[in-house]
PDB file of C-alpha atoms in Angstrom:
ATOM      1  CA  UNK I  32       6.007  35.369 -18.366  1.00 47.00           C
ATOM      2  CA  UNK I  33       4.128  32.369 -17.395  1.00 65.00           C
ATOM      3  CA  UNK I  34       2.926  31.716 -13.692  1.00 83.00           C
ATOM      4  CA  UNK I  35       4.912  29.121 -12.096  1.00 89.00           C
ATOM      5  CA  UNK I  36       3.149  26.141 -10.634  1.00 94.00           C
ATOM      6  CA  UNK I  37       4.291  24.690  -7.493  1.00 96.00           C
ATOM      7  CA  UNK I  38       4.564  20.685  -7.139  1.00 97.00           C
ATOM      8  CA  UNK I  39       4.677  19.447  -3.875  1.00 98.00           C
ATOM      9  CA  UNK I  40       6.987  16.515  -2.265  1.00 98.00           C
ATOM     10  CA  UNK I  41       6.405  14.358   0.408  1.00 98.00           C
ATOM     11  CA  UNK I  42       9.405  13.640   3.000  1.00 98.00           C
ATOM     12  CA  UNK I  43       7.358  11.598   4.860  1.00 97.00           C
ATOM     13  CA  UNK I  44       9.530  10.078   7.787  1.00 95.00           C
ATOM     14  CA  UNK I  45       8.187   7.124  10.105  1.00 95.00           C
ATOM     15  CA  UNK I  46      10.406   5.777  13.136  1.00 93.00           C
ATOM     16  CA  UNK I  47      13.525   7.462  11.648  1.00 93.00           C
ATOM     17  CA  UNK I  48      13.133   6.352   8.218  1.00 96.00           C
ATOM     18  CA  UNK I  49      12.642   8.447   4.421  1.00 97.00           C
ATOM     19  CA  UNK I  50       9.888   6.893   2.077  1.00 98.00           C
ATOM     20  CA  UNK I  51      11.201   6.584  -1.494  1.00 98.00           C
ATOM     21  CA  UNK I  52       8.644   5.759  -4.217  1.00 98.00           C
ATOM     22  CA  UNK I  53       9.860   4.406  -7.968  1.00 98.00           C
ATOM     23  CA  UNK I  54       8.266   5.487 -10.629  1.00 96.00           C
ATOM     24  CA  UNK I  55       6.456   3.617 -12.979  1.00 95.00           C
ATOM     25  CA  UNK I  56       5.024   5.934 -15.273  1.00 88.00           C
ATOM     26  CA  UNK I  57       5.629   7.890 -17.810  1.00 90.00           C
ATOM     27  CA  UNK I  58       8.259   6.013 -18.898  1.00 90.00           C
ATOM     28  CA  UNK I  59      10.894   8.657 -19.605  1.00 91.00           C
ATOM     29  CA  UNK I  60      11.143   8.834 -15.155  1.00 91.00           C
ATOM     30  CA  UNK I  61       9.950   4.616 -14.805  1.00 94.00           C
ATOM     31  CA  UNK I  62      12.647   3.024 -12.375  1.00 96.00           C
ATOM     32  CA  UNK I  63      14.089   6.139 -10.835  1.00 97.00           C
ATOM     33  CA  UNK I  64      13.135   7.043  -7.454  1.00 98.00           C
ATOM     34  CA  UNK I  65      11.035  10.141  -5.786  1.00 97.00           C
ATOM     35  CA  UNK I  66       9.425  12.103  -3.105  1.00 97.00           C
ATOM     36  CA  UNK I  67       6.164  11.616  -3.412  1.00 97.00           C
ATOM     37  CA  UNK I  68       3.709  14.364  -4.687  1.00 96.00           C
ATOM     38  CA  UNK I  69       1.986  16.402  -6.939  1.00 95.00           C
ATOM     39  CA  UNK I  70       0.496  19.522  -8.244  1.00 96.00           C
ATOM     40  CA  UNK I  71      -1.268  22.104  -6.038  1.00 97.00           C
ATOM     41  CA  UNK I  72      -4.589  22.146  -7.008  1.00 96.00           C
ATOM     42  CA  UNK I  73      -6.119  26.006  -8.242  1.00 94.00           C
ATOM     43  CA  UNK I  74      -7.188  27.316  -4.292  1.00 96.00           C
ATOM     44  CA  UNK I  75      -5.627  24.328  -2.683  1.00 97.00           C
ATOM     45  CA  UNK I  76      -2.954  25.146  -0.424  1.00 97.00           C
ATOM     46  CA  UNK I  77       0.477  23.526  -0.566  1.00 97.00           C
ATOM     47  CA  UNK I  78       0.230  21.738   2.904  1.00 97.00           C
ATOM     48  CA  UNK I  79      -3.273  20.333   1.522  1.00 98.00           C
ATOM     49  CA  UNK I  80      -1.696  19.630  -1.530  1.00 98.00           C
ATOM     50  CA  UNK I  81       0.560  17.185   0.307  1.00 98.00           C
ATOM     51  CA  UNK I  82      -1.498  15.495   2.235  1.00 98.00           C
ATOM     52  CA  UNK I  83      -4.169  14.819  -0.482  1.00 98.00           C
ATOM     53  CA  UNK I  84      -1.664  13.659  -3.184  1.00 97.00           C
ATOM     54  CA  UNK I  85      -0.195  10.990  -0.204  1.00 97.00           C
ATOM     55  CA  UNK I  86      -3.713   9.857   0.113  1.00 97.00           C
ATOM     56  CA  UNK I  87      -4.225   9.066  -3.600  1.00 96.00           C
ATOM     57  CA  UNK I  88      -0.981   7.850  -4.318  1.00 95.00           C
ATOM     58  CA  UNK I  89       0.024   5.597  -1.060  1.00 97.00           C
ATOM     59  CA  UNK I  90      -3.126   5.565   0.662  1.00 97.00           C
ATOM     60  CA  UNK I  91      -2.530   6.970   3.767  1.00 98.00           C
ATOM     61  CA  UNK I  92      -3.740   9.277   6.433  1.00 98.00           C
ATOM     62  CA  UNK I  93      -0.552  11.607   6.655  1.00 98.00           C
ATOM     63  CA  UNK I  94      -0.026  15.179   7.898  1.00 98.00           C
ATOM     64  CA  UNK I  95       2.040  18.157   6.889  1.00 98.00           C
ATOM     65  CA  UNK I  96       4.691  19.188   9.299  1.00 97.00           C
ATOM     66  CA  UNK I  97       6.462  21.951   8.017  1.00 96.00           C
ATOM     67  CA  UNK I  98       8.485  23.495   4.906  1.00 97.00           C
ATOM     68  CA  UNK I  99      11.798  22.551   3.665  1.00 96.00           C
ATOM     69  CA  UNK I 100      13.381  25.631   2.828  1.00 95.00           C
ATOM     70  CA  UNK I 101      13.956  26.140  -0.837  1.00 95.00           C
ATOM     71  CA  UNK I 102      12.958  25.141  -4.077  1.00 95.00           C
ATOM     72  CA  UNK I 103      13.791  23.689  -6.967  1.00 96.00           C
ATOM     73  CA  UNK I 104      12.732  23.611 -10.954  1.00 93.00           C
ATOM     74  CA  UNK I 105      11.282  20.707 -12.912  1.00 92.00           C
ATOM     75  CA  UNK I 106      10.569  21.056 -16.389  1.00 89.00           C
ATOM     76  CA  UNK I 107       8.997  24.926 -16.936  1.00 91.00           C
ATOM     77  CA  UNK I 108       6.904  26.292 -15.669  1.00 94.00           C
ATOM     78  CA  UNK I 109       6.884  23.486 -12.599  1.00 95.00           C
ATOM     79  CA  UNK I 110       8.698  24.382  -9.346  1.00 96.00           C
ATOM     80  CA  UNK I 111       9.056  21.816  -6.209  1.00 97.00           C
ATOM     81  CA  UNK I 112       8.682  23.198  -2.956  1.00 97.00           C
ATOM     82  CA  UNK I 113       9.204  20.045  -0.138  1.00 98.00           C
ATOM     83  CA  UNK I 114       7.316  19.162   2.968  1.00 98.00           C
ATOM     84  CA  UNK I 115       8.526  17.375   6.047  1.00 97.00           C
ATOM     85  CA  UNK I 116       5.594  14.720   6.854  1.00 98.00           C
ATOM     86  CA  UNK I 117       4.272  11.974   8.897  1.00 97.00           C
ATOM     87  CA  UNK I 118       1.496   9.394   9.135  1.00 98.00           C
ATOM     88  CA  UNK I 119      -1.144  10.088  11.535  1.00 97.00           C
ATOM     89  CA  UNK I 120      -2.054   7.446  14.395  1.00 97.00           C
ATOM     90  CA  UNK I 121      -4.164   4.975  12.559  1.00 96.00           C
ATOM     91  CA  UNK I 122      -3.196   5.797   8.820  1.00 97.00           C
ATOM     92  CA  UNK I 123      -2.574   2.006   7.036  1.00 96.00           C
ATOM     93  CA  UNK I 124       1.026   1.574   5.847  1.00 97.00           C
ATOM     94  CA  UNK I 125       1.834   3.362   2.513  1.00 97.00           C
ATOM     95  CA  UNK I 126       1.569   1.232  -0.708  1.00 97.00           C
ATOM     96  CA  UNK I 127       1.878   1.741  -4.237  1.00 95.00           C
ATOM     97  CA  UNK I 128      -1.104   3.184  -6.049  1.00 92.00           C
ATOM     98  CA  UNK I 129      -0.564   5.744  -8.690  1.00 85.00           C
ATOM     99  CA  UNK I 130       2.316   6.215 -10.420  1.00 89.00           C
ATOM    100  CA  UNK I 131       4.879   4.061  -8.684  1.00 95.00           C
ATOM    101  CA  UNK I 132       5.907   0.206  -8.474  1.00 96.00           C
ATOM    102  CA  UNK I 133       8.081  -0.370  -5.323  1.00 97.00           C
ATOM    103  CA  UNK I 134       8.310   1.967  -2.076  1.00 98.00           C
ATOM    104  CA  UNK I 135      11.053   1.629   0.481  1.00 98.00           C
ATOM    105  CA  UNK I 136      11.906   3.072   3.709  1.00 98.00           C
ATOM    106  CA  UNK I 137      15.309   4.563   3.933  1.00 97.00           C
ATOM    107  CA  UNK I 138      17.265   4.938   6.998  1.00 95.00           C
ATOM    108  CA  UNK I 139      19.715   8.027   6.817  1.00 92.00           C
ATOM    109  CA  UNK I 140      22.668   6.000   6.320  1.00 92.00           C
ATOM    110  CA  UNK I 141      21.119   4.263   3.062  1.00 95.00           C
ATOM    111  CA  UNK I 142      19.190   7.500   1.688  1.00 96.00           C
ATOM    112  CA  UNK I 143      21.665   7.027  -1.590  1.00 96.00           C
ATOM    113  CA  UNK I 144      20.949   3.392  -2.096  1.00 97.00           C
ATOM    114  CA  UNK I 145      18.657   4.132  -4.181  1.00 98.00           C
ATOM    115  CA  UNK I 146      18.194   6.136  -8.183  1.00 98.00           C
ATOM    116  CA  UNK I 147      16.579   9.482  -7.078  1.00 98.00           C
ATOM    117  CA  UNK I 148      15.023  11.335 -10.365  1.00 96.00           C
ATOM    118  CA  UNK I 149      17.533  14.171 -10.784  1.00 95.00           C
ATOM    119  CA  UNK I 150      15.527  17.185  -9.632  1.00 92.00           C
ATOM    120  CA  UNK I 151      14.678  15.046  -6.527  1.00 96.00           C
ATOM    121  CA  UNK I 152      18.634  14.991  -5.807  1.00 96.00           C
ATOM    122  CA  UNK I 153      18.874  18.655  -4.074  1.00 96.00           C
ATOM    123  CA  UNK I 154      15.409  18.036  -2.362  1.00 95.00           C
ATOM    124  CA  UNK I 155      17.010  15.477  -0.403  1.00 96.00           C
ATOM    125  CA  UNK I 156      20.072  16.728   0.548  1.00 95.00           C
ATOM    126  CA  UNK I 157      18.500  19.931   1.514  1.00 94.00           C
ATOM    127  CA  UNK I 158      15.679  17.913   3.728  1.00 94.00           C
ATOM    128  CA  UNK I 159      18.635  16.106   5.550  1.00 93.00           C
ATOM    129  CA  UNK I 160      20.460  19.128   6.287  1.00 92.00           C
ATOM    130  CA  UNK I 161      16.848  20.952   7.393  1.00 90.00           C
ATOM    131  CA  UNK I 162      16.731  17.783   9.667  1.00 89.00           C
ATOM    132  CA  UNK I 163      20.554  17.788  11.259  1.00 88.00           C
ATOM    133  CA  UNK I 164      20.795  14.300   9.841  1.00 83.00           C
ATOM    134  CA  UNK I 165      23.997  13.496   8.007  1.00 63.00           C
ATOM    135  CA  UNK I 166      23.916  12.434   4.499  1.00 48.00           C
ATOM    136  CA  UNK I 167      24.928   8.398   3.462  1.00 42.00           C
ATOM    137  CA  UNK I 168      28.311   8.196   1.970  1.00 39.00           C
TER     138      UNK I 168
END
């Protein structure tokens, strides 16, 4: 059996708000919305992992808070594991750089307003409970 290889997401939460990115590539995902993230690099660890792939793909100075317990398969052999996050004093405001089109902030009330890719789905219910914030209706 194959190793499994961790992906990690980004909750990253700024004055009481989620950041949702849409996808723009590849086009089987395009227009359905995500945590950010990525793969752990070979030696990198996870919390690394995070805070490099926010760099590359929103451009911003962010750091790892903790774990969201769980995890959850992609495609085999990738697993998600989920990170609570935040932007460090400074960091310039996320945009759009790999990967995605559009980003939004999401108050808890409108988390569902948006598409979520289907694997992201259970991520973000299980970040809101790991929170104590009540899921949108």
């Amino acid at each position: 059996m194959s190793e499994r290889i961790v992906v990690v997401g980004a909750a990253l939460w700024h004055e009481g708000r989620l950041l949702a990115a849409r996808r723009s590539a590849p086009a089987e995902l395009a227009g359905r919305w995500e945590l950010p993230g990525g793969k752990v690099e070979p030696g990198e660890a996870p919390e690394a992992a995070v805070v490099r792939e926010l760099r590359e793909e929103l451009g911003v100075d962010a750091e790892a808070v903790e774990r969201v317990p769980g995890e959850w398969p992609l495609r085999t052999p990738y697993v998600m594991r989920v990170w609570t996050t935040r932007l460090r004093p400074g960091s310039a405001a996320p945009r759009p750089l790999e990967d995605h089109d559009e980003l939004r902030w999401l108050t808890p009330d409108r988390i569902w307003d948006v598409d979520w890719l289907d694997h992201d789905v259970p991520a973000v219910r299980e970040t809101l409970v790991h929170l104590g914030l009540r899921e949108g209706v």
